[in-house]
Coordinates of C-alpha atoms in Angstrom, one line a residue:
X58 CA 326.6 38.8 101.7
X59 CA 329.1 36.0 101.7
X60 CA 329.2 36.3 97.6
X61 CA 330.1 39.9 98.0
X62 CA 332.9 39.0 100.5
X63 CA 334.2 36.3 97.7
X64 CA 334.5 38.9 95.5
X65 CA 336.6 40.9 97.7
X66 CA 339.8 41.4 96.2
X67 CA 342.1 40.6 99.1
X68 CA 345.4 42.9 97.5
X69 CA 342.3 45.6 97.1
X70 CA 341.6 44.7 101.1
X71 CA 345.8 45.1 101.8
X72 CA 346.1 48.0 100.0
X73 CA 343.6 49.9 101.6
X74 CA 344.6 48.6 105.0
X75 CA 348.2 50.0 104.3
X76 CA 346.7 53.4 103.3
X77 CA 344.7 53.9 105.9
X78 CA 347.3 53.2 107.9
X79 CA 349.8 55.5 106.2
X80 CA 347.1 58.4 106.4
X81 CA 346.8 57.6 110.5
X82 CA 350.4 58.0 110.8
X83 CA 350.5 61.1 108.7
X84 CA 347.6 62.6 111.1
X85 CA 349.9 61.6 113.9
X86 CA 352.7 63.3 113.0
X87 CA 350.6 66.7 111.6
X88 CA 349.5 66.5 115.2
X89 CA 352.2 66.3 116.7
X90 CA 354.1 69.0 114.7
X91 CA 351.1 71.6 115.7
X92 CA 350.9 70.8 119.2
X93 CA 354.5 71.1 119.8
X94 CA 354.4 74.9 118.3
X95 CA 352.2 75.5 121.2
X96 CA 354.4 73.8 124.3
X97 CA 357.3 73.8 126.0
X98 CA 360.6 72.3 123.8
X99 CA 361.4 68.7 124.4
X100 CA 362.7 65.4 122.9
X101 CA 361.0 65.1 119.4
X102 CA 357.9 62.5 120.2
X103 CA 357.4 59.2 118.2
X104 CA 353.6 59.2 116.4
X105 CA 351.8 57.1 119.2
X106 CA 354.4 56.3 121.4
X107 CA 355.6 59.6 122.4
X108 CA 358.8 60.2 123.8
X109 CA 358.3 56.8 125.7
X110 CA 360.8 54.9 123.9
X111 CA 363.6 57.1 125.3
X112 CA 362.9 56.9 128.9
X113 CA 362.4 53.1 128.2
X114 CA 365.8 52.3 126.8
X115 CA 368.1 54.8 128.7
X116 CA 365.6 56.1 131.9
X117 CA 368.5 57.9 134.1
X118 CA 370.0 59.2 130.8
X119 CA 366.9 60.5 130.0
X120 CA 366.7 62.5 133.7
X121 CA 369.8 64.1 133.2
X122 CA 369.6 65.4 130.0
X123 CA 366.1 67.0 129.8
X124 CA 367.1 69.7 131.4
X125 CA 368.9 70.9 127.9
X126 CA 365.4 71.8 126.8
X127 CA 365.1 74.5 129.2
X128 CA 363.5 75.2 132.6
X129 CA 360.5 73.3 131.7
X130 CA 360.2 70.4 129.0
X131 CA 357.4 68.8 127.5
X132 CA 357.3 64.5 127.0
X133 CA 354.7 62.3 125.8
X134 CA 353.8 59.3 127.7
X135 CA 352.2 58.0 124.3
X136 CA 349.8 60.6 123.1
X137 CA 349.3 61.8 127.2
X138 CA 351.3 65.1 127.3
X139 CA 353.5 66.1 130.3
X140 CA 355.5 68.8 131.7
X141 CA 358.9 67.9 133.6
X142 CA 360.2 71.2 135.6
X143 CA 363.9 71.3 135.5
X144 CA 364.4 73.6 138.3
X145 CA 363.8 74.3 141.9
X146 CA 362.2 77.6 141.5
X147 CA 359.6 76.7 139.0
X148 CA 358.7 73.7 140.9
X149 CA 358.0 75.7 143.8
X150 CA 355.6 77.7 141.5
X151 CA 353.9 75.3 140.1
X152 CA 353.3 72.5 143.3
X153 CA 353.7 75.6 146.4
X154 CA 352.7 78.7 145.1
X155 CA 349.7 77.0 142.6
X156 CA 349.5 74.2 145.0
X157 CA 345.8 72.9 144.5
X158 CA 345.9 73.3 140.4
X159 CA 349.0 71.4 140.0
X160 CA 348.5 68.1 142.6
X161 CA 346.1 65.9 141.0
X162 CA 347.4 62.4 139.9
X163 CA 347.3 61.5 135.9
X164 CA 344.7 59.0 134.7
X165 CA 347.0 55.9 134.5
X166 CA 345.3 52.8 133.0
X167 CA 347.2 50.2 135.2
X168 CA 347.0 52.1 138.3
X169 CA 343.2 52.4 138.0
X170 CA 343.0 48.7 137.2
X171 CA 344.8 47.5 140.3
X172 CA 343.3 50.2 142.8
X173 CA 339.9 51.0 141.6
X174 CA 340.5 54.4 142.1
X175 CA 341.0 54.0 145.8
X176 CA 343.7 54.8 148.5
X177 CA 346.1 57.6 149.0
X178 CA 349.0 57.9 147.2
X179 CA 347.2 57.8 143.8
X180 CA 343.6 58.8 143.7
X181 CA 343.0 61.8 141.9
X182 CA 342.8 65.1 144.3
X183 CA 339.4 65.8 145.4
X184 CA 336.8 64.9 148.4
X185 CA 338.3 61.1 149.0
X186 CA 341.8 62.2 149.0
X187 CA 341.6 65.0 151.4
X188 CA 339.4 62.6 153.8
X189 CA 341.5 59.8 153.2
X190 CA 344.9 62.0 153.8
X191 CA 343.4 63.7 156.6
X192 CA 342.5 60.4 158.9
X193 CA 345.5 58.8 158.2
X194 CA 348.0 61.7 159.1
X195 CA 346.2 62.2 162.4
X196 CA 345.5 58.1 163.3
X197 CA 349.6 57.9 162.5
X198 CA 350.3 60.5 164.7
X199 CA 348.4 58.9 167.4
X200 CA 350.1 56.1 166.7
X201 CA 353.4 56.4 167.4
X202 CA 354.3 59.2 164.2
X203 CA 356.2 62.1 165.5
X204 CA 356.5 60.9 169.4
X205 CA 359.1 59.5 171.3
X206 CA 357.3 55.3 170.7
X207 CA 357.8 55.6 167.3
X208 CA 361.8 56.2 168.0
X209 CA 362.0 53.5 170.5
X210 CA 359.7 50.9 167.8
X211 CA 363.1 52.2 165.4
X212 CA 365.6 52.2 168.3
X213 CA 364.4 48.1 169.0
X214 CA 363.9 47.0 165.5
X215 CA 367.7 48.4 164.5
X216 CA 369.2 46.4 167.3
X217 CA 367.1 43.3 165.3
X218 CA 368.7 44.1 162.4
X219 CA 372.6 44.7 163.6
X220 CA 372.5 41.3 165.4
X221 CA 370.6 39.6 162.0
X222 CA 372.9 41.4 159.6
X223 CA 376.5 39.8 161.8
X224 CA 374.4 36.7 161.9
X225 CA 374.1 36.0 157.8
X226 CA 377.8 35.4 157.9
X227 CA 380.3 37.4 156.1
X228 CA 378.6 37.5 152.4
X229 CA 375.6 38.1 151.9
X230 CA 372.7 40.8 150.2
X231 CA 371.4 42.9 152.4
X232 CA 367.7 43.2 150.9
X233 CA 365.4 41.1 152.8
X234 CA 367.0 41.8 156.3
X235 CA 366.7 46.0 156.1
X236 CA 363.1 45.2 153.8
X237 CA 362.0 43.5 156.6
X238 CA 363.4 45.8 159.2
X239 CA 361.7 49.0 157.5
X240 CA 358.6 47.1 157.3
X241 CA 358.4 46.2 160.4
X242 CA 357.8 50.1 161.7
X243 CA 355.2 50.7 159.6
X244 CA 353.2 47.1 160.4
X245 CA 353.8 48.2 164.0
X246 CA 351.8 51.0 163.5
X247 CA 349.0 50.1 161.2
X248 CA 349.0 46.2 161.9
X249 CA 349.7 46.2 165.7
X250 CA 352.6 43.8 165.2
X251 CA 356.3 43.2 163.6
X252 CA 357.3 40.3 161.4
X253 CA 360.7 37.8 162.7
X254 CA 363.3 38.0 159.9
X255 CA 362.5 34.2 158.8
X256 CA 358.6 34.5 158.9
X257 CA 358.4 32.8 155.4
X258 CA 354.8 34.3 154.7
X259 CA 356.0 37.8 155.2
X260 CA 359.3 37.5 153.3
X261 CA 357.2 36.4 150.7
X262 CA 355.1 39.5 150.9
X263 CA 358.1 41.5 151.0
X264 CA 358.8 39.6 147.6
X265 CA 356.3 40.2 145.2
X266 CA 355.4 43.7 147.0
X267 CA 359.2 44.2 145.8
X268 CA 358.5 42.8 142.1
X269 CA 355.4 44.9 141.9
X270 CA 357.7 48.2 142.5
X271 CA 359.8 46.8 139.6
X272 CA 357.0 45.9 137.5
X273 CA 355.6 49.3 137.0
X274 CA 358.1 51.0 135.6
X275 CA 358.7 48.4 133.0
X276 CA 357.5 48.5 129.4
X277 CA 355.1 45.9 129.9
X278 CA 353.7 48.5 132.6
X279 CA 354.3 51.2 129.9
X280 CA 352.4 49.1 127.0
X281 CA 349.8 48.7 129.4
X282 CA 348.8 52.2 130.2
X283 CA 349.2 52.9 126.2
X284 CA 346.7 49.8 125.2
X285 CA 344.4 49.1 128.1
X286 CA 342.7 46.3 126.3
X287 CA 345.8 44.2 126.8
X288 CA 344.2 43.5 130.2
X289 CA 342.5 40.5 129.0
X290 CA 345.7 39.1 127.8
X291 CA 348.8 37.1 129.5
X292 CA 351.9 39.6 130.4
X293 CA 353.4 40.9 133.7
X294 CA 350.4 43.3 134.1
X295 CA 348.5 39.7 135.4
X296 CA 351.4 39.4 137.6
X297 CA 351.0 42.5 139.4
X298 CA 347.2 41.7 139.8
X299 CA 348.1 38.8 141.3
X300 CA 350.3 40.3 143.6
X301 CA 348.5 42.7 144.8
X302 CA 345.4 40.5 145.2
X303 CA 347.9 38.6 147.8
X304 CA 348.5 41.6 149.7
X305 CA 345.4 42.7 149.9
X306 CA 344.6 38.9 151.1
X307 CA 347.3 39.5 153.8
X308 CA 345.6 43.1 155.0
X309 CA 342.0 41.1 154.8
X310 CA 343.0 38.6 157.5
X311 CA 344.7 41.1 159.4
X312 CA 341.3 43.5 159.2
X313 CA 339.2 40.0 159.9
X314 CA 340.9 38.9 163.4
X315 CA 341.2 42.9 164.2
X316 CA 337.5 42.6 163.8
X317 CA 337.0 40.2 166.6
X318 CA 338.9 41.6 169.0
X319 CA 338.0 45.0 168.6
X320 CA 337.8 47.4 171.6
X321 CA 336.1 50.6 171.0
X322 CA 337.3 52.5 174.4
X323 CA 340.7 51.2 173.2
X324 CA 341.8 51.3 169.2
X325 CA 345.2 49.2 169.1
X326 CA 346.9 50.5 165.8
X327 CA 345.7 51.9 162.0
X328 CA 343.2 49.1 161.6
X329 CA 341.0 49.4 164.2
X330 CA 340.7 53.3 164.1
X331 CA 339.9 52.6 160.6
X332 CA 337.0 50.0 161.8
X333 CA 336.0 52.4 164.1
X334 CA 335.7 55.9 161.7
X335 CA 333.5 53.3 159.4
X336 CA 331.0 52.7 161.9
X337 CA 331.3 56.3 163.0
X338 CA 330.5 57.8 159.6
X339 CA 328.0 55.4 158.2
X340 CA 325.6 57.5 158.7
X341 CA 327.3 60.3 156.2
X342 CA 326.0 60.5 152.9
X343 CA 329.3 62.1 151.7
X344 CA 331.3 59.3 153.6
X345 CA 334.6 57.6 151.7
X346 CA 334.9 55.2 154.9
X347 CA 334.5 51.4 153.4
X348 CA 335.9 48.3 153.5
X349 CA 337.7 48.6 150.2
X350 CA 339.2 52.1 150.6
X351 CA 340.2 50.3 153.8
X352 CA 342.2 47.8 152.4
X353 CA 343.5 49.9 149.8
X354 CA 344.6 52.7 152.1
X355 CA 346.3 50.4 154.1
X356 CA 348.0 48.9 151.4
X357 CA 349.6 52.2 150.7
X358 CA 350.8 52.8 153.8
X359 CA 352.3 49.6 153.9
X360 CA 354.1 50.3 150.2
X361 CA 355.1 53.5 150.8
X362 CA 356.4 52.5 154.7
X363 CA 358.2 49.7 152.8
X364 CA 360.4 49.8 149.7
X365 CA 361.2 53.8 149.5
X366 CA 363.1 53.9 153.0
X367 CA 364.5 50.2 152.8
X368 CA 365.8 51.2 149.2
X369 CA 367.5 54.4 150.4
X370 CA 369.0 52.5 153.0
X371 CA 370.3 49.8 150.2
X372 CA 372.2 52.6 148.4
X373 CA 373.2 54.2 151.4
X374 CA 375.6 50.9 152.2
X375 CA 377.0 51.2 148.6
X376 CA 377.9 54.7 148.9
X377 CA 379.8 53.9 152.5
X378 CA 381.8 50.7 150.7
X379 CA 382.7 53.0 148.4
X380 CA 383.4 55.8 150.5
X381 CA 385.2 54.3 153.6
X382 CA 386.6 57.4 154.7
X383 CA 383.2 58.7 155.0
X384 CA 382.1 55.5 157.3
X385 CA 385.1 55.8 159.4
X386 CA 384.2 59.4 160.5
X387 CA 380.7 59.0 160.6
X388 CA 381.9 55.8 163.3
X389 CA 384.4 58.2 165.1
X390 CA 381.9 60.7 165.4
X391 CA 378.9 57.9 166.7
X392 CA 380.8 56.3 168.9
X393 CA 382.9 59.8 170.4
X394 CA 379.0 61.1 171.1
X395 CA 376.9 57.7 172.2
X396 CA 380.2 55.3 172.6
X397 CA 379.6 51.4 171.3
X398 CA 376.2 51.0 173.8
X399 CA 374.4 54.3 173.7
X400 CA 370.9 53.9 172.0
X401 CA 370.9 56.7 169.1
X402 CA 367.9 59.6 169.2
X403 CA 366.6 62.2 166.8
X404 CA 367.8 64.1 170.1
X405 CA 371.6 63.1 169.1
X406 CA 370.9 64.8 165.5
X407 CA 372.8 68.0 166.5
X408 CA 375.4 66.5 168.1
X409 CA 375.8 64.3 164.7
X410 CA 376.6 67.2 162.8
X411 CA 378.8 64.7 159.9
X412 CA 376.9 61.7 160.6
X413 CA 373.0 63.5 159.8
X414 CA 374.8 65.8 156.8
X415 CA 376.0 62.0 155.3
X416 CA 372.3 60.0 155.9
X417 CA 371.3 63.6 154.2
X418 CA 374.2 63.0 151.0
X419 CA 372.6 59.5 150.9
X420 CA 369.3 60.5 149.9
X421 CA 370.6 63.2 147.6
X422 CA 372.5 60.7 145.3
X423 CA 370.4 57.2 146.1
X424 CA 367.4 60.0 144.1
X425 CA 365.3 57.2 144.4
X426 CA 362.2 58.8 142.2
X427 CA 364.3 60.6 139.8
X428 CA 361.1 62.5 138.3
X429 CA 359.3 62.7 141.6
X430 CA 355.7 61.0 142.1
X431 CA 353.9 62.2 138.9
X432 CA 351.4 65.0 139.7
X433 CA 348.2 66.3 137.0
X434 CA 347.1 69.9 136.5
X435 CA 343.8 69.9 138.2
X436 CA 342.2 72.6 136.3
X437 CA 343.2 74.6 132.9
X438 CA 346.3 76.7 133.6
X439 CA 349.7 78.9 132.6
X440 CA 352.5 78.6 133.6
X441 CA 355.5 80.4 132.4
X442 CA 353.3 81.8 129.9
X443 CA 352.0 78.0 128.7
X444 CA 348.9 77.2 128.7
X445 CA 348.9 74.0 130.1
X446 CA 345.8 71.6 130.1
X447 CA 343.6 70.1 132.6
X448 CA 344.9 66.4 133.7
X449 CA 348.3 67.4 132.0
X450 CA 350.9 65.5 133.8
X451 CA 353.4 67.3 135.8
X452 CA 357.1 65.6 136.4
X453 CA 359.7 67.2 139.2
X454 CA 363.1 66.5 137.6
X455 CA 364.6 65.6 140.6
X456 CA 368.0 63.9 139.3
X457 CA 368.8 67.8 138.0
X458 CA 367.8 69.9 141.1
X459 CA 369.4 67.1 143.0
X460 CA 373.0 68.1 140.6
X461 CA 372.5 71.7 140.1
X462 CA 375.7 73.5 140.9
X463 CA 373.8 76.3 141.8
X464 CA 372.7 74.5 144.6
X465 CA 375.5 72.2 145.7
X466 CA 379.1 72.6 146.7
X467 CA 379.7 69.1 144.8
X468 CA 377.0 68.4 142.6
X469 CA 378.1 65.0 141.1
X470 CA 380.2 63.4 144.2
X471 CA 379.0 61.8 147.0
X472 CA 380.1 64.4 149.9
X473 CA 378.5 65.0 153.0
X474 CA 380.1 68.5 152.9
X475 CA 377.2 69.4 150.5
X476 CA 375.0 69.4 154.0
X477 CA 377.8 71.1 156.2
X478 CA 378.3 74.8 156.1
X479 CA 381.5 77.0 157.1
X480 CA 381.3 76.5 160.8
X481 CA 380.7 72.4 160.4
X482 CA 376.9 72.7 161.2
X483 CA 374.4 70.8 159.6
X484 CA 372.4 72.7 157.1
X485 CA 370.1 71.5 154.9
X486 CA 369.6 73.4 151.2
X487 CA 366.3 74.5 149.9
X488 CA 366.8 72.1 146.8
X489 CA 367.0 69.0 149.0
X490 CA 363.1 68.1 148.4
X491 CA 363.2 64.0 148.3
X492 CA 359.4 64.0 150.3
X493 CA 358.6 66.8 147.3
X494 CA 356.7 70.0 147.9
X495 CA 352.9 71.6 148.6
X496 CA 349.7 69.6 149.7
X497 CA 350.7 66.2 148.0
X498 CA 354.0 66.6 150.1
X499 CA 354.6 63.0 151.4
X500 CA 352.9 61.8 154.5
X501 CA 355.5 59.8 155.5
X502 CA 358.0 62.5 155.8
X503 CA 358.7 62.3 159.4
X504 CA 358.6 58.9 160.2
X505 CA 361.1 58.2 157.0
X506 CA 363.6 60.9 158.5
X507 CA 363.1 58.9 161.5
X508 CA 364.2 55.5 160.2
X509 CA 366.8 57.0 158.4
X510 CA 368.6 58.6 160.8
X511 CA 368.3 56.0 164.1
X512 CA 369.1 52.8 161.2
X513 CA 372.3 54.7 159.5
X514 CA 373.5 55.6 163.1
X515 CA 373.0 52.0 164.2
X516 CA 374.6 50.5 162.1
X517 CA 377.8 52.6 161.8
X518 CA 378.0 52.5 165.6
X519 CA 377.6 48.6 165.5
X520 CA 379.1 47.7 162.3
X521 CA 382.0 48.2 159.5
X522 CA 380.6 47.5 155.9
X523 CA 382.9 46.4 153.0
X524 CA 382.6 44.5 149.4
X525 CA 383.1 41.1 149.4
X526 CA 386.6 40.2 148.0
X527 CA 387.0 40.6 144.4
X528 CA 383.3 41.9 143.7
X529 CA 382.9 44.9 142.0
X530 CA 380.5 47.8 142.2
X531 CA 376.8 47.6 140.6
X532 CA 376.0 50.0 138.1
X533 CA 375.1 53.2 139.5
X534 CA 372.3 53.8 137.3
X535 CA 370.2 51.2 138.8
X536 CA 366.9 49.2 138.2
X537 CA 364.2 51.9 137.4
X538 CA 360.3 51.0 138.6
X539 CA 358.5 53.0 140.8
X540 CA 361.7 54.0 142.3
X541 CA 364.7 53.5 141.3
X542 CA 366.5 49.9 143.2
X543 CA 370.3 49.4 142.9
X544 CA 371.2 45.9 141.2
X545 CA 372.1 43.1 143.6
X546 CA 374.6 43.2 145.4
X547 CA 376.3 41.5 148.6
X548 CA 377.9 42.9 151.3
X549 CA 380.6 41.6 154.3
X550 CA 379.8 42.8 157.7
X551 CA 382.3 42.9 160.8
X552 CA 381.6 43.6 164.1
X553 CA 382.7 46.7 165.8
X554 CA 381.7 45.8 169.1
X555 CA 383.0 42.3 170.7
X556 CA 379.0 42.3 172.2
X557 CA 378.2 40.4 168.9

């Protein structure tokens, strides 16, 4: 054997490499050319990469100019296909009307690496999903979600965070302060407890569950989900592991000391019903009640609590600074309904008819998941006379219902008049879907139009939010990862009320 491999012409050996090669490529593109015949138009793929490199290099380019291809588009996340839907209507056909074929979750290498297949916001549609959904809608609920406690936990915590942000000084970013003040609702509710603003351990949390977000939507997170095998190598894929190992380190302790001071007659927060529905269920052969889905379904209600309500707050203070005509009316109208002392309510909403249209404007334009959170077809299906695939990925092109004109008095302004009708009343369109549509509809709906509306208020009431002198507005297009983060920026705060 080793004689025969000595007489192995190594140019015969790189020849035949190169050739095979050139023939894969070949096959690539041949496939490619006869599956797009049979699918939607869209952005001509590259041969194993897809249409990847696009959204890489120019990602909010790439979301507003997909819509060119028509009301549906087809990508290619590598050799995965997907569908985007450019417009309201077929959206609500595909995720309402067709509901349970269209909201499974694609197979995503990375994502079943880190989770295991477990939690919430992921894991694929089926038995674990519905139990896991089910439990924590109705445990939130009892915990605060959608009464009157979980306005006062928001009414307290902004009063925190107006007396932090005046005490940073007069320059300063405003991440870690409204991270932390975000956080702190949901913790209340599923850990029992909120975090001080200089509680180093937390702020770290807050850190690398903030560099996590960013880290998969890179292209390291992109490579990843191409070449899987890359998991036994260094990159930031190791780093995500890492972090989430620490998180789920945090929740472990948390779930440990809940453990020993559990009452049964009397559950405290998220973890100890959770304890509790274990024990209750062991017995159930069909049961999805552990330890690990624990962890990990608390871990996504602790992301998704976190970083997609603290992030639209972010972008909400850049479009004030550079709107200051709009923060002057929304702190006329605050102060001319609750005065400079008056706790803010989801009561007050109606009354706020300027104020709720702007937090409203805010969301529209901050379009912090520009494609929505990816869905799969759960089943073979048409649509539009397609046939689309089972596990085909299904994108809601958000950025363009979000700037359709048929939808939106200014589609490509930040104006609160887009939420206002002739008579000055709130109104909200039917293309305003930030928490997306049918059963996959974000749990978190209520509580994040909750801490949306009482922080905004609080803060205009309390405070007047400029640049810095000299600075200059980030770029608009922002850092793209899960969702999409502004760049850094820093902000000067003055008091409007000589109480602080």
């Amino acid at each position: 054997m080793g004689t025969v491999l000595m007489n192995v012409d190594p140019n015969s050996v790189f020849l035949a490499l190169v050739l095979g090669l050139i023939f894969l490529v070949l096959f690539e593109i041949l496939r490619i050319h006869v599956s797009r015949g049979r699918t939607p138009p869209g952005p001509r793929p590259f041969p194993f990469l897809g249409t990847l490199p696009y959204f890489i290099k120019d990602p909010m380019g790439s979301a507003r100019s997909i819509h060119q291809y028509g009301e549906m588009a087809t990508v290619y996340i590598g050799r995965q296909q997907g569908i985007v839907l450019n417009t309201l209507q077929l959206t609500k056909e595909a995720l309402v009307q067709e509901g349970s074929t269209f909201s499974g979750r694609p197979a995503l290498p990375l994502i079943d690496w880190i989770t295991n297949g477990l939690g919430i916001i992921m894991v694929t549609f089926g038995h674990s999903w519905r139990q896991q959904r089910r439990f924590a809608l109705h445990t939130l609920r009892n915990f605060g979600l959608g009464k009157k406690s979980v306005e006062e936990r928001v009414s307290e915590e902004g009063r925190y965070l107006v007396a932090e942000m005046l005490k940073e000084g007069t320059t300063f970013d405003p991440k870690h302060v409204i991270q932390n003040a975000v956080s702190n609702i949901i913790c209340s509710i599923v850990f029992g407890d909120r975090f001080d603003y200089d509680n180093k351990r937390f702020a770290y949390l807050l850190k690398v569950l903030n560099e996590n977000f960013i880290l998969t939507g890179s292209a390291g997170a992109q490579m990843f989900n191409l070449v899987p095998s890359i998991k036994h190598f260094p990159g930031p894929h190791q780093k995500m592991l890492q972090n989430t190992n620490e998180l789920l380190g945090f929740i472990r302790e948390e779930v440990n000391e809940h453990r020993q001071t559990l009452d049964p007659e009397n559950p405290r927060d998220f973890i100890d019903a959770y304890l509790l529905e274990i024990d209750k269920q062991k017995s159930q052969e069909d049961s999805t009640f552990h330890e690990q889905n624990m962890f990990m379904s608390t871990a996504d209600l602790f992301l998704a609590g976190t970083d997609t309500t603290a992030t639209t707050i972010r972008w909400g203070l850049i479009f004030l600074m550079e709107n200051p005509e709009v923060q002057e009316r929304c702190h006329e109208e605050i102060v001319q309904v609750l005065g400079y002392d008056g706790q803010p309510s989801m009561d007050d909403r109606d009354k706020l008819p300027y104020t709720q249209a702007t937090v409203h404007e805010i969301q529209r334009c901050a379009n912090i998941v520009p494609f929505g959170v990816v869905h799969a077809t759960t089943q073979p299906t048409k649509l539009r006379g397609y046939n689309i695939p089972k596990g085909t990925m299904i994108m809601t092109n958000l950025t363009r219902i979000f700037s359709d004109e048929k939808h939106w008095k200014s589609p490509d302004t930040f104006n609160p008049e887009n939420f206002l009708d002739e008579n000055r009343h709130f109104y909200k369109p039917e293309a305003f879907i930030p928490f997306s549509l049918g059963p996959r509809v974000c749990p978190g709906e209520t509580l994040a139009r909750t801490e949306l509306f009482l922080y905004i208020v609080t803060l205009l009431q309390r405070i007047h939010f400029s640049w810095p002198p000299n600075s200059e507005c980030p770029d608009m297009d922002g850092i793209m990862g899960v969702v999409r983060f502004p760049h850094p920026f820093k902000i000067v705060c003055r008091s409007r009320d000589a109480k602080y």
